[in-house]
Coordinates of C-alpha atoms and ligand atoms in Angstrom, one line a residue:
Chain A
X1 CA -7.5 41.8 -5.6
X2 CA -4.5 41.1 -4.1
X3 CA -2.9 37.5 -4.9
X4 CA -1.5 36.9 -0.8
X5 CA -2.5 39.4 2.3
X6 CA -1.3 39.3 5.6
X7 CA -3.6 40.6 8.6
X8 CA -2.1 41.3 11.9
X9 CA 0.2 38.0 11.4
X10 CA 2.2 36.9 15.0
X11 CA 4.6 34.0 14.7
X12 CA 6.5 33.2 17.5
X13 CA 8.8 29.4 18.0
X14 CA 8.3 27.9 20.9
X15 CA 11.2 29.4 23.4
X16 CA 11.9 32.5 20.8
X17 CA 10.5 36.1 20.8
X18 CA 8.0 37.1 18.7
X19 CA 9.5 36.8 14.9
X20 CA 6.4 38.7 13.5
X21 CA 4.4 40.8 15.7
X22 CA 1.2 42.4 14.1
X23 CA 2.9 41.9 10.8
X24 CA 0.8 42.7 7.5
X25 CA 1.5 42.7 3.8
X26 CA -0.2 42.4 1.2
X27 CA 1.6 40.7 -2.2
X28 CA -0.4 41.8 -5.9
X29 CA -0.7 39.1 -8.5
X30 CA 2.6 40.0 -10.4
X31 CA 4.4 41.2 -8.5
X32 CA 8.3 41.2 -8.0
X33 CA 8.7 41.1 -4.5
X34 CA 12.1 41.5 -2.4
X35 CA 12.0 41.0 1.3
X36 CA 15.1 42.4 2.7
X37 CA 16.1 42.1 6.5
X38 CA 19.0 41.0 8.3
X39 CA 19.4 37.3 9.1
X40 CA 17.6 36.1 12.1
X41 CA 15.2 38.3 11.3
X42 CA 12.6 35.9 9.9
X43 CA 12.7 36.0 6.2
X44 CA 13.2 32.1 6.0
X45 CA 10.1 31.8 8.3
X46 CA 8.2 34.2 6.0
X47 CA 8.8 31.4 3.0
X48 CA 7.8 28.5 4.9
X49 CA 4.8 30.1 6.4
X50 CA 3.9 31.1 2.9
X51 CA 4.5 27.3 1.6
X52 CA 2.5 26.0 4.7
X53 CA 5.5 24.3 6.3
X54 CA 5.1 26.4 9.3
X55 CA 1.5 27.6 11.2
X56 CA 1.2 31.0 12.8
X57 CA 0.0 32.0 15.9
X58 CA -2.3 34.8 15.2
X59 CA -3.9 36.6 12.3
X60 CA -5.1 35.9 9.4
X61 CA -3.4 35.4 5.7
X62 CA -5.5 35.1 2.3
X63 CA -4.3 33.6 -0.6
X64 CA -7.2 35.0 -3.5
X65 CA -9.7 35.8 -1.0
X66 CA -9.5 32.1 0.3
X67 CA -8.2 31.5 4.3
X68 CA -5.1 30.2 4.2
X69 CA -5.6 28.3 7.2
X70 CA -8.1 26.3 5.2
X71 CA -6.0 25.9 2.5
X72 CA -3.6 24.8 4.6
X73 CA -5.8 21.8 6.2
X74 CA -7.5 21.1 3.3
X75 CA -5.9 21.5 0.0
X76 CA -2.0 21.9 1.2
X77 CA -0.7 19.7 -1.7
X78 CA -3.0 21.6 -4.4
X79 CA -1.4 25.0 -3.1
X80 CA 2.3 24.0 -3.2
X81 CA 1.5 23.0 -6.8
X82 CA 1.6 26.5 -7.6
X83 CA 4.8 27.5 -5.7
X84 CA 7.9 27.1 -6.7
X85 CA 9.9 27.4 -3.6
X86 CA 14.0 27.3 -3.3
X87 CA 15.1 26.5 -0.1
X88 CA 17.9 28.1 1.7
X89 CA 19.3 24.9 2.6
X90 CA 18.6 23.6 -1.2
X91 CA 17.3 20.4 -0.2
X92 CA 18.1 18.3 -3.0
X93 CA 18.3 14.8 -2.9
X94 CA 22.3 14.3 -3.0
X95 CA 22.8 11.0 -4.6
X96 CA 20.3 11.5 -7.6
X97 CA 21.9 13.1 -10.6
X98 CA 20.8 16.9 -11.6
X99 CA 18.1 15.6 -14.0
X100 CA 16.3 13.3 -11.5
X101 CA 16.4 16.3 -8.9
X102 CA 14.8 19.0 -11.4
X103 CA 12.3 16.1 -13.0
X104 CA 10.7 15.6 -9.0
X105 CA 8.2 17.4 -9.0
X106 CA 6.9 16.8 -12.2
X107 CA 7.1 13.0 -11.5
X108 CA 5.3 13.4 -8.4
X109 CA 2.2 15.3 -10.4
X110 CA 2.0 12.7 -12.6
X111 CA 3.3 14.4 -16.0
X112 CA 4.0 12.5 -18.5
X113 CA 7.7 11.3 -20.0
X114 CA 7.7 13.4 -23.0
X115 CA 6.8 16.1 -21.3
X116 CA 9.3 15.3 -18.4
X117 CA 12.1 15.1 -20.8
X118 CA 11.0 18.6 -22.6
X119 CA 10.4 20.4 -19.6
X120 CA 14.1 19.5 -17.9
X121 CA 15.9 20.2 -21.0
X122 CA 14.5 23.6 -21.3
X123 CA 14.9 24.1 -17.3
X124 CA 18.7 22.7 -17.7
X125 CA 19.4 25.1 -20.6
X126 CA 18.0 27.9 -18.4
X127 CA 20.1 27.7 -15.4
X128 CA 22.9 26.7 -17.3
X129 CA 23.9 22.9 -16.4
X130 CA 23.2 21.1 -19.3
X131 CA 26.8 19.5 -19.1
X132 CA 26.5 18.8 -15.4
X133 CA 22.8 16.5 -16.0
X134 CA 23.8 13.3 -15.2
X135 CA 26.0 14.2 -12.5
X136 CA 24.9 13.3 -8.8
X137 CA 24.1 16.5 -6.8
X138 CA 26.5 15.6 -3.9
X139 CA 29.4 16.4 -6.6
X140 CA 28.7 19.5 -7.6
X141 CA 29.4 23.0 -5.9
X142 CA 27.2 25.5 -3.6
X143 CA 26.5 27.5 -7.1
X144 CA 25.5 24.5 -9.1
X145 CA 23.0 23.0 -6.2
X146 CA 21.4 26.5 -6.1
X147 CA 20.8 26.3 -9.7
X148 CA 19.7 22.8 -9.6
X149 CA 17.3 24.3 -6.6
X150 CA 15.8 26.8 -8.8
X151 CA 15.7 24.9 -11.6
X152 CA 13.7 22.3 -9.9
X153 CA 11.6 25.6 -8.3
X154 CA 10.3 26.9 -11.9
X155 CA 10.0 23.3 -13.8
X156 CA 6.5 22.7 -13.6
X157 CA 5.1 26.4 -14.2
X158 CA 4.7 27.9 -10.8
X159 CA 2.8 30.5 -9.9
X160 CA 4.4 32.2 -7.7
X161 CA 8.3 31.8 -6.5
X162 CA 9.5 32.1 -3.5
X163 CA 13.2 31.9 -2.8
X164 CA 15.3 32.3 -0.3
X165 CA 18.3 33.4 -0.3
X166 CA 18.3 32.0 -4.4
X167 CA 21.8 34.0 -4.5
X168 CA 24.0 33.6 -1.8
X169 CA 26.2 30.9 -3.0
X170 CA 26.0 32.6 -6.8
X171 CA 29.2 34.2 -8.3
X172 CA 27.6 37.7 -9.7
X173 CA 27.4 36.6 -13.1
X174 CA 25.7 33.5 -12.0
X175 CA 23.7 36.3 -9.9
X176 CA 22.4 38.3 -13.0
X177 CA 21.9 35.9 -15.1
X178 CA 20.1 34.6 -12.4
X179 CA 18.0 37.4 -11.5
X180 CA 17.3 37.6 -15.5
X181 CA 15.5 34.6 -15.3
X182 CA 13.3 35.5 -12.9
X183 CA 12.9 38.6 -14.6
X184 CA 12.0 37.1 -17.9
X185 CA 9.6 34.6 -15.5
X186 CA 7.9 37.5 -13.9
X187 CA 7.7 39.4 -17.6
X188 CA 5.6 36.0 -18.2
X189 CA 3.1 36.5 -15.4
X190 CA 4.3 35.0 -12.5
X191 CA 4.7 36.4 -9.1
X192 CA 8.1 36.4 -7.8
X193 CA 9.1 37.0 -4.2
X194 CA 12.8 36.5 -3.0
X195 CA 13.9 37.1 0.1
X196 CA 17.9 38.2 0.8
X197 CA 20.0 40.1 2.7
X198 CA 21.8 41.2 0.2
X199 CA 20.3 45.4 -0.4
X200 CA 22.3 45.6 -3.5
X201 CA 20.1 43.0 -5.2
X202 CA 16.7 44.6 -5.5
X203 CA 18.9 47.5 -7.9
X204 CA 19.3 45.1 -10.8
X205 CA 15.7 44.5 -10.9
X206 CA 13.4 47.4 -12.8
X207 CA 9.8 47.9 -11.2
X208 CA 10.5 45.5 -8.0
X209 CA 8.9 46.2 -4.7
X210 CA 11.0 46.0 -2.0
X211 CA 10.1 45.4 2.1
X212 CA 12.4 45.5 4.6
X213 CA 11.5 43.1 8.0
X214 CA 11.7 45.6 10.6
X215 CA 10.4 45.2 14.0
X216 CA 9.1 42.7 13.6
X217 CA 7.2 43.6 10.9
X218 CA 7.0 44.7 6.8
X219 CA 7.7 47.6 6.1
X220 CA 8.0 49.4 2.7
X221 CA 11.6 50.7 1.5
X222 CA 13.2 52.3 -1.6
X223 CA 16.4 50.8 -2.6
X224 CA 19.4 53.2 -1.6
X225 CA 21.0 53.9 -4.9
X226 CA 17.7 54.9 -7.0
X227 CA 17.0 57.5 -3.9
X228 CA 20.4 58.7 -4.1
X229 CA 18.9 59.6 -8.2
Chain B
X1 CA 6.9 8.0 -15.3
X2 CA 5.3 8.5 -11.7
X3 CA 4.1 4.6 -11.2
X4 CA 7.9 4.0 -12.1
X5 CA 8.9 6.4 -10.2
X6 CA 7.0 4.7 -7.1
X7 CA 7.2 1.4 -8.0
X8 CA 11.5 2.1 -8.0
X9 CA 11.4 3.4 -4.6
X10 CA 9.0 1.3 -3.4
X11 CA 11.2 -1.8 -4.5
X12 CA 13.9 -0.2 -2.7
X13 CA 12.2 0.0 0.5
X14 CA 11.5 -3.8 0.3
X15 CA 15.3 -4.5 -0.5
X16 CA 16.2 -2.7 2.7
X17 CA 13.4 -4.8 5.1
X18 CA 13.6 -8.0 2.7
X19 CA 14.4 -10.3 5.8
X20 CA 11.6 -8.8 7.2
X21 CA 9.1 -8.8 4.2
X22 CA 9.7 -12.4 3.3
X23 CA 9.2 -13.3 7.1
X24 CA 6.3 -11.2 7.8
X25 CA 5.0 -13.2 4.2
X26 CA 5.8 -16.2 5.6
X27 CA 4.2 -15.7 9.0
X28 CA 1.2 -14.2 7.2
X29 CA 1.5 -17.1 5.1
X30 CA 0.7 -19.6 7.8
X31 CA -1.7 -17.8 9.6
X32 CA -3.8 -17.3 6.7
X33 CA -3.6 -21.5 6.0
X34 CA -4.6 -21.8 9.7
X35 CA -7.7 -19.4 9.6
X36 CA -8.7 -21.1 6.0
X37 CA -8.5 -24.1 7.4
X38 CA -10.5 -23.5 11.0
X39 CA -13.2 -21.1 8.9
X40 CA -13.7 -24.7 6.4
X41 CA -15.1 -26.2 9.8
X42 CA -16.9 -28.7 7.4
X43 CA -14.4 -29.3 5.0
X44 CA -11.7 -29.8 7.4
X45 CA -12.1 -33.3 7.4
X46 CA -11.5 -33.5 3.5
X47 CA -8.5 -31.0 3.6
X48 CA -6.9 -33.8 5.5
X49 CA -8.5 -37.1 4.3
X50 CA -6.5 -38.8 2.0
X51 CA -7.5 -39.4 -1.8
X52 CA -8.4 -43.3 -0.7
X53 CA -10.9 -41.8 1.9
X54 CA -12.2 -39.6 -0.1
X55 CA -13.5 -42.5 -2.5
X56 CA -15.7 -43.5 0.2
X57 CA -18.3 -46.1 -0.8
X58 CA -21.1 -48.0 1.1
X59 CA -22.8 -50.4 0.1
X60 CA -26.6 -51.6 0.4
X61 CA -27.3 -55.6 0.4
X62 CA -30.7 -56.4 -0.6
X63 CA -32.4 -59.6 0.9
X64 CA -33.7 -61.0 -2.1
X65 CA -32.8 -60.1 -5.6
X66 CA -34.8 -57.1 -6.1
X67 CA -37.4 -56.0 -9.0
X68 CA -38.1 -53.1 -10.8
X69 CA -40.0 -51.5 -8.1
X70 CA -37.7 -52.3 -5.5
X71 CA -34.6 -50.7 -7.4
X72 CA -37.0 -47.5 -8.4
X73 CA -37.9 -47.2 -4.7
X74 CA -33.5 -47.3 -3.8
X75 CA -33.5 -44.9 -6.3
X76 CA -35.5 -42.4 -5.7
X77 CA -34.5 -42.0 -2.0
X78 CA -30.9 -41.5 -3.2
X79 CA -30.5 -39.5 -6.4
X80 CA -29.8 -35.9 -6.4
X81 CA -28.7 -36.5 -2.7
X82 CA -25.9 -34.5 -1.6
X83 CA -24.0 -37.1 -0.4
X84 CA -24.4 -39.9 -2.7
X85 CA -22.0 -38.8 -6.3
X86 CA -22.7 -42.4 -8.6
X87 CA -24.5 -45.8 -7.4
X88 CA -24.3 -49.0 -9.4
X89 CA -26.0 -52.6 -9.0
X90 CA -24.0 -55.8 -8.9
X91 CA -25.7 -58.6 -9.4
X92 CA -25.2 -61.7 -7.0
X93 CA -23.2 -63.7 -9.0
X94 CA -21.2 -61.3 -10.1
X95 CA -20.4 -60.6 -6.3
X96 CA -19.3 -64.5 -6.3
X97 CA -16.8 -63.9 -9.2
X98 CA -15.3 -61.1 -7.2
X99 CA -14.6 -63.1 -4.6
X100 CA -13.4 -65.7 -6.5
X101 CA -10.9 -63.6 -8.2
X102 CA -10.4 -62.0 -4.4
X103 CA -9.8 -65.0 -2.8
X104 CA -8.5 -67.7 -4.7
X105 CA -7.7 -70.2 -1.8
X106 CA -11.5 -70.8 -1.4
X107 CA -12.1 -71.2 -5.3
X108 CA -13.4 -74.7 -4.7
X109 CA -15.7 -73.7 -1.8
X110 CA -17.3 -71.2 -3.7
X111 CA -17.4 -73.4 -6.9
X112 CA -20.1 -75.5 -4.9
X113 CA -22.1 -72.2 -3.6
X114 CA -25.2 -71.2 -4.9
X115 CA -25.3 -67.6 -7.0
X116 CA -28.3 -67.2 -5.3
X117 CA -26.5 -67.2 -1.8
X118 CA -25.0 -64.2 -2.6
X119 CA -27.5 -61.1 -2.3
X120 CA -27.6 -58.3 -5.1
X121 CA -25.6 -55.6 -4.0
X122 CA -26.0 -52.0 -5.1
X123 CA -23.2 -49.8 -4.7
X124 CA -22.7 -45.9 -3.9
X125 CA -19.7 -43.8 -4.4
X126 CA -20.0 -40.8 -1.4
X127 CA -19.5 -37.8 -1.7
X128 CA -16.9 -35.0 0.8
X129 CA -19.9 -34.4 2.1
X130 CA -20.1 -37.3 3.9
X131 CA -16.6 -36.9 4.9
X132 CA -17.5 -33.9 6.5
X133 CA -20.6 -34.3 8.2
X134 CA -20.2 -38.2 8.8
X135 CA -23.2 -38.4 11.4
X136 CA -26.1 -36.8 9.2
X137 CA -24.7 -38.8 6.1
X138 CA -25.0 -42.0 8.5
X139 CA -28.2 -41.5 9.9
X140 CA -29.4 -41.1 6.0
X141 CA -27.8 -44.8 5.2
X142 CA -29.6 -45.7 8.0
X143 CA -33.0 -44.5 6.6
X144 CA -31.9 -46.5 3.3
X145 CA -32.5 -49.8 5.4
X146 CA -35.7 -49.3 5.8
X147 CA -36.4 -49.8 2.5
X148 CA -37.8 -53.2 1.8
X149 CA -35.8 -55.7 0.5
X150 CA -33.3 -54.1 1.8
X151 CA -31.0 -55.8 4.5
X152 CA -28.4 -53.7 5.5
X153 CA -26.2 -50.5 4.6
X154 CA -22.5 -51.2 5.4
X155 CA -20.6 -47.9 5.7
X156 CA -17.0 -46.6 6.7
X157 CA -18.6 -43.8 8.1
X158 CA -19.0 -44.5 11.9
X159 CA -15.0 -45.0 11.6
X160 CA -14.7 -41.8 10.0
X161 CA -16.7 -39.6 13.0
X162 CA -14.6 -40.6 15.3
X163 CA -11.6 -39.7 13.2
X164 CA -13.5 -36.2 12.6
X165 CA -13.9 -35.5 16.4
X166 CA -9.9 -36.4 17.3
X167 CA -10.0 -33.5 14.0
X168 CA -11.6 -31.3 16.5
X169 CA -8.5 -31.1 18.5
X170 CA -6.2 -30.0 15.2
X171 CA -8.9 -27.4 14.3
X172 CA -8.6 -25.7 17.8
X173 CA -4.8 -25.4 17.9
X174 CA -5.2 -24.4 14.4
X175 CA -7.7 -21.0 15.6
X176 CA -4.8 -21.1 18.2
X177 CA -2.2 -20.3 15.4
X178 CA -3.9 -18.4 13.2
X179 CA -4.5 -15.9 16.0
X180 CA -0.6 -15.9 17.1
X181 CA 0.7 -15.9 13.7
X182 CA -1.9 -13.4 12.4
X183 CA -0.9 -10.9 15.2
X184 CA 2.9 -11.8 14.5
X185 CA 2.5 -10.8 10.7
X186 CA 0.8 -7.7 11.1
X187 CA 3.4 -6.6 14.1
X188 CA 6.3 -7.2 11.6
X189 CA 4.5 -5.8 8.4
X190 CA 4.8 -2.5 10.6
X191 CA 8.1 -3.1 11.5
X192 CA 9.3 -3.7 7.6
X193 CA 7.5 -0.6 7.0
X194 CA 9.2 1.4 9.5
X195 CA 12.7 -0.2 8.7
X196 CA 12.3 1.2 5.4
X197 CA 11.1 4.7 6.0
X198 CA 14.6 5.6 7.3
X199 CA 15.6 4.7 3.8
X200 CA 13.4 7.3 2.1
X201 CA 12.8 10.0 5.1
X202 CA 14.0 12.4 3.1
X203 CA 12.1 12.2 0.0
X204 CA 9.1 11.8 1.3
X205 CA 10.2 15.5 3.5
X206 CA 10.6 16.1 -0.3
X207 CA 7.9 14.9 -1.9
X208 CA 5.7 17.0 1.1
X209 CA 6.8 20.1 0.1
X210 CA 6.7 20.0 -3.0
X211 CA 2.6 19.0 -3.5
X212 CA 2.6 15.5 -3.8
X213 CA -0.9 14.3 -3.2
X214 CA -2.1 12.3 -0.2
X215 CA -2.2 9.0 -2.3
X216 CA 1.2 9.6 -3.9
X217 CA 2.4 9.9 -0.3
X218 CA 1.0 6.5 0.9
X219 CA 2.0 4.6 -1.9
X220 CA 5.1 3.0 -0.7
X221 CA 3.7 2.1 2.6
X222 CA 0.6 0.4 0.7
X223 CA 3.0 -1.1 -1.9
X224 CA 5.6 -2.6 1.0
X225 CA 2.3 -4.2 2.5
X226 CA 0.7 -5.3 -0.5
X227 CA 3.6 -7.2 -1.3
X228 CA 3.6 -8.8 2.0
X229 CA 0.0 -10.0 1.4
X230 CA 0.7 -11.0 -2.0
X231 CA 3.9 -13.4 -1.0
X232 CA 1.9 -14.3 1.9
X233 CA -1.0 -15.3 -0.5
X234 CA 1.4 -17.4 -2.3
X235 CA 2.9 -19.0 0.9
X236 CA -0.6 -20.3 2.5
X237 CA -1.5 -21.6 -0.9
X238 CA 1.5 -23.7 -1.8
X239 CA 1.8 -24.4 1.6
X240 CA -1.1 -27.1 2.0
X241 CA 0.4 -27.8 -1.8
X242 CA 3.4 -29.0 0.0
X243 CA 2.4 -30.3 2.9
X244 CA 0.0 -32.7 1.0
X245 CA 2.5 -33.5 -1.6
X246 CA 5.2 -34.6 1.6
X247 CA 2.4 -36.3 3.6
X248 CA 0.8 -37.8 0.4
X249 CA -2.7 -35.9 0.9
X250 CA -4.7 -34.4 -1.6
X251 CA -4.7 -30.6 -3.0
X252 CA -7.6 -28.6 -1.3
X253 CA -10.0 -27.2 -3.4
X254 CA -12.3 -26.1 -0.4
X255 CA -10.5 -24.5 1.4
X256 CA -11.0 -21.8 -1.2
X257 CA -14.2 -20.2 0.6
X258 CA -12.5 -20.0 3.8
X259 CA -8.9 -18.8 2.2
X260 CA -11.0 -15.9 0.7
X261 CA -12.5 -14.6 4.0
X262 CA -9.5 -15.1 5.8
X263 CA -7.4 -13.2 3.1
X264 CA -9.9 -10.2 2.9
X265 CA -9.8 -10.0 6.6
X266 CA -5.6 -9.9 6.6
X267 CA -5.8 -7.4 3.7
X268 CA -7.7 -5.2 6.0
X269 CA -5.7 -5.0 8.7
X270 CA -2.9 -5.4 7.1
X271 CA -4.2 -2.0 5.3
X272 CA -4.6 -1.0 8.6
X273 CA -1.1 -0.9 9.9
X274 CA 0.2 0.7 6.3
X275 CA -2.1 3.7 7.2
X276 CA -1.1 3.6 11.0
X277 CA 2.6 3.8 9.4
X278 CA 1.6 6.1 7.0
X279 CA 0.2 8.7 9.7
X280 CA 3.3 8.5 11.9
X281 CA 5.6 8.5 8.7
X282 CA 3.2 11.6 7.3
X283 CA 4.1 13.3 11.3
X284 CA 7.1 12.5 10.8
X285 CA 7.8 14.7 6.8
X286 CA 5.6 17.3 7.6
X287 CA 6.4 20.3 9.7
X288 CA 10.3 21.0 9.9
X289 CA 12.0 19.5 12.7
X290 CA 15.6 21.4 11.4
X291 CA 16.3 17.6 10.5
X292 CA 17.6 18.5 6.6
X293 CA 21.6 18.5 7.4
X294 CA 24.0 17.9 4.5
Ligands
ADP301 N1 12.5 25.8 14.1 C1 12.9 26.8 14.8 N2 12.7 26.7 16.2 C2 13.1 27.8 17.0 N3 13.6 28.9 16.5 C3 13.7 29.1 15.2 C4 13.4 28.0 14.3 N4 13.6 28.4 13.0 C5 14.1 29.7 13.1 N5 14.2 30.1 14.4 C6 14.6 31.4 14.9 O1 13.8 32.3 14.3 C7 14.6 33.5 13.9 C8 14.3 33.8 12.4 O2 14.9 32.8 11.7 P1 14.9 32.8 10.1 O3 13.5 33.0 9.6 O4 15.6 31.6 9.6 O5 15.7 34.1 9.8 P2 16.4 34.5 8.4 O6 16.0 33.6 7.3 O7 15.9 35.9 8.1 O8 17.8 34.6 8.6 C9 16.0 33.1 14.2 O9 16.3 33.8 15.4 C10 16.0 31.7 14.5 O10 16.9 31.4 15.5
MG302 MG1 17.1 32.5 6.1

């Protein structure tokens, strides 16, 4: 059974061309996903389709056998309980501190403060700002509010991830250690799908799936360097 | 951690509207005393009667002194009434000491009267009843006098209807400003609510995406209103507190029924216009206008 499937998925905004045009996919329950394509090409609109922030025109998308257009009238807030989504943009809220930022969504589930205070630690450990906690978010750099974007992303036990873009204001180390962390996440059970532009990416990853947006639609690709094996 | 979490930004968005919140409280405030007061139609009059009017007494002078039977037959006709609250006899002589201690200048008339000049007197402490519905309590004295024995009732009451009807007046601008002011709150409970949503826009946006539940969402909308109601609440009640303490009248006990109906009535629309404010807010977080710039 496969954890999302797309069916013959159009998306268009208002005054654009079509961004997906008879588009299907279908995502497994475990899966490492990369979707590659060149920007403009709708990868960002992909994620926020996926976390119901944007409708689409035509087609139809499952999440576990269930329509996801009744998901998405129904039981939106339930669904993006299980995502863990990092925004291009980031969208942290600048003038809390880091710890605030990462805590959010488990203060607006309703977990407790024990658990609150656990959870962040262990998230601020993992992306590697525990000296930065207290700081305001409008202080730090691009690198840090990405970390404090996927930190706040994995804190309350996703399951699934979607990023976007989770590296393009990382230095590479910052980038593998990065793409460890979804690794060791995804080793845990979770289903990860990042979308980039970056082709080199999907190569540090063992036993990824990668799809390229192309015409408009997904289309399966092997990285370049393990053909070139 | 999440009801502090609300509560915090919730006492934020007052901060921002707090010129608004305390004068949407205070509007709500007066409309609520006006409603209370027009819904207590028969109470009104004891809202505003002064503690010496609302000891009310009339009194029933017998012809002759009266026996037993005569006293049992009083009685009977006037315990357990709802208007009458305590009744005691005085005896005809004792009516001449009164006035002898009343009116000292006519001592040595008196001296020469006969007790038995002066009839027995029975009187009866009324109660608000009365003060409210001063025609039906009258017409019930009136019954008393035909009793035998008995010679006549003297009440204040007549004086008091026609103070009640010139009421009537004050009741009617009263519906008049409960209906202005109630339609002024509500307008600028919407307008506190909306002065604060700028304040949190983006959280909420946050808060959206990230799964909060319907109820977590509406939360600080409720919360802003709430607050108005409660410091409205306050206002109409210390208000008549006030008032009577400046104009010397009496706290208002009664105009508890009313106040409750009129303050369950506010409390639904005032709901009301935090969903209406929560729907365009809710229009306003979900979907992405391109809006999140750094
Ligand atoms: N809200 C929007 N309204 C109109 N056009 C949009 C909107 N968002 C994105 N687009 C357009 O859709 C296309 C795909 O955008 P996007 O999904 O952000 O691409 P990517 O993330 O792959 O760079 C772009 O051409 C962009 O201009
Ligand atoms: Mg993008």
């Amino acid at each position: 059974m496969a954890f999302i499937t797309c069916q013959h998925m159009y998306k268009k905004y208002p005054g654009t061309d079509w961004i997906f045009y008879n588009a299907g996919l279908s995502i497994e329950q475990g899966q490492f996903l990369f979707v590659l394509g060149n920007s403009g090409s709708g990868k960002t609109t992909f994620i926020k389709i996926l976390c119901g922030q944007e409708g689409y025109d035509r087609g139809r998308i499952f999440v576990k056998n269930r329509n996801f257009r009744n998901i998405r009238r129904k039981h939106l807030h339930l669904w993006r309980r299980t995502l863990g989504v990092v925004f291009q943009d980031f969208r942290l809220l600048e003038d809390r501190t880091v710890k605030e930022n990462i805590a959010l969504p488990l203060v607006i589930t309703g977990f407790g403060k024990k658990e609150v205070i656990d959870r962040v630690n262990a998230v601020l450990k993992l992306v590697d700002l525990q000296h930065r906690a207290d700081v305001p978010c409008k202080l730090l750099s691009g690198g840090e509010q990405q970390r404090v974007a996927i930190g706040r992303a994995i804190v309350h036990g996703p399951e699934l991830i979607l990023a976007d873009e989770p590296t393009g204001s990382l230095d590479d180390d910052h980038t593998r250690r990065i793409l460890q962390l979804f690794t060791t996440l995804h080793r845990r059970g979770l289903t990860v799908v990042i979308a980039t532009h970056d082709r080199r990416l999907p190569l540090a990853v063992k036993g990824c799936r990668t799809v390229m947006i192309r015409d408009k639609n997904f289309v399966d690709v092997v990285p370049v360097k393990r053909a070139n094996k | 951690m999440t009801i502090r979490y609300l509560l915090f930004v919730t006492m934020r968005n007052v901060q921002s509207s707090i010129a608004v919140l305390l004068a949407a409280s205070i509007c709500l405030g007066v409309a609520l005393f006006s409603a209370a007061c027009y819904l207590e139609r028969d109470s009104l009059a004891s809202v505003y009667f002064p503690t010496w009017a609302k000891q009310t007494k009339a009194l029933i002078a017998f012809s002759k002194k009266p026996n037993e039977k005569d006293l049992k037959e009083v009685i009977a006709k006037i315990h357990g009434t709802r208007w009458v609250k305590s009744y005691h006899l005085v005896e005809g002589k004792d009516v001449m000491e009164l006035l002898k201690k009343k009116l000292a200048v006519l001592d040595k008339t008196l001296e020469d009267m006969d007790p038995a000049f002066f009839p027995d007197i029975m009187e009866l402490s009324l109660t608000d009843h009365c003060l409210a519905l001063p025609g039906r309590c009258e017409s019930f004295l009136r019954d008393l006098e035909k009793i035998r024995h008995v010679a006549s009732v003297y009440s204040p009451l007549p004086w008091i209807k026609t103070a009640y009807d010139k009421l009537q007046v004050l009741r009617r601008l009263l519906l008049f400003a409960a209906l202005l002011l109630s339609f002024v709150s509500l307008l600028m409970a919407g307008v506190g609510v909306q002065l604060s949503l700028g304040k949190y826009r983006k959280e909420a946006y946050l808060w959206n995406l990230l799964g909060a539940s319907p109820w977590f969402m509406r939360f600080p909308c409720y919360g802003q209103v709430c607050l108005t109601f409660v410091v409205g609440v306050a206002t109409a009640v210390s208000f008549p507190y006030w008032f009577s303490e400046i104009v010397c009248f009496s706290f208002p006990t009664l105009l508890l029924r009313g106040f409750l109906i009129a303050s369950g009535v506010f409390l639904f629309a005032l709901v009301a216009v935090a969903e209406a404010n929560f729907r365009r807010a809710r229009k306003m977080v979900s979907g992405d206008d391109g809006s999140w710039e750094k």
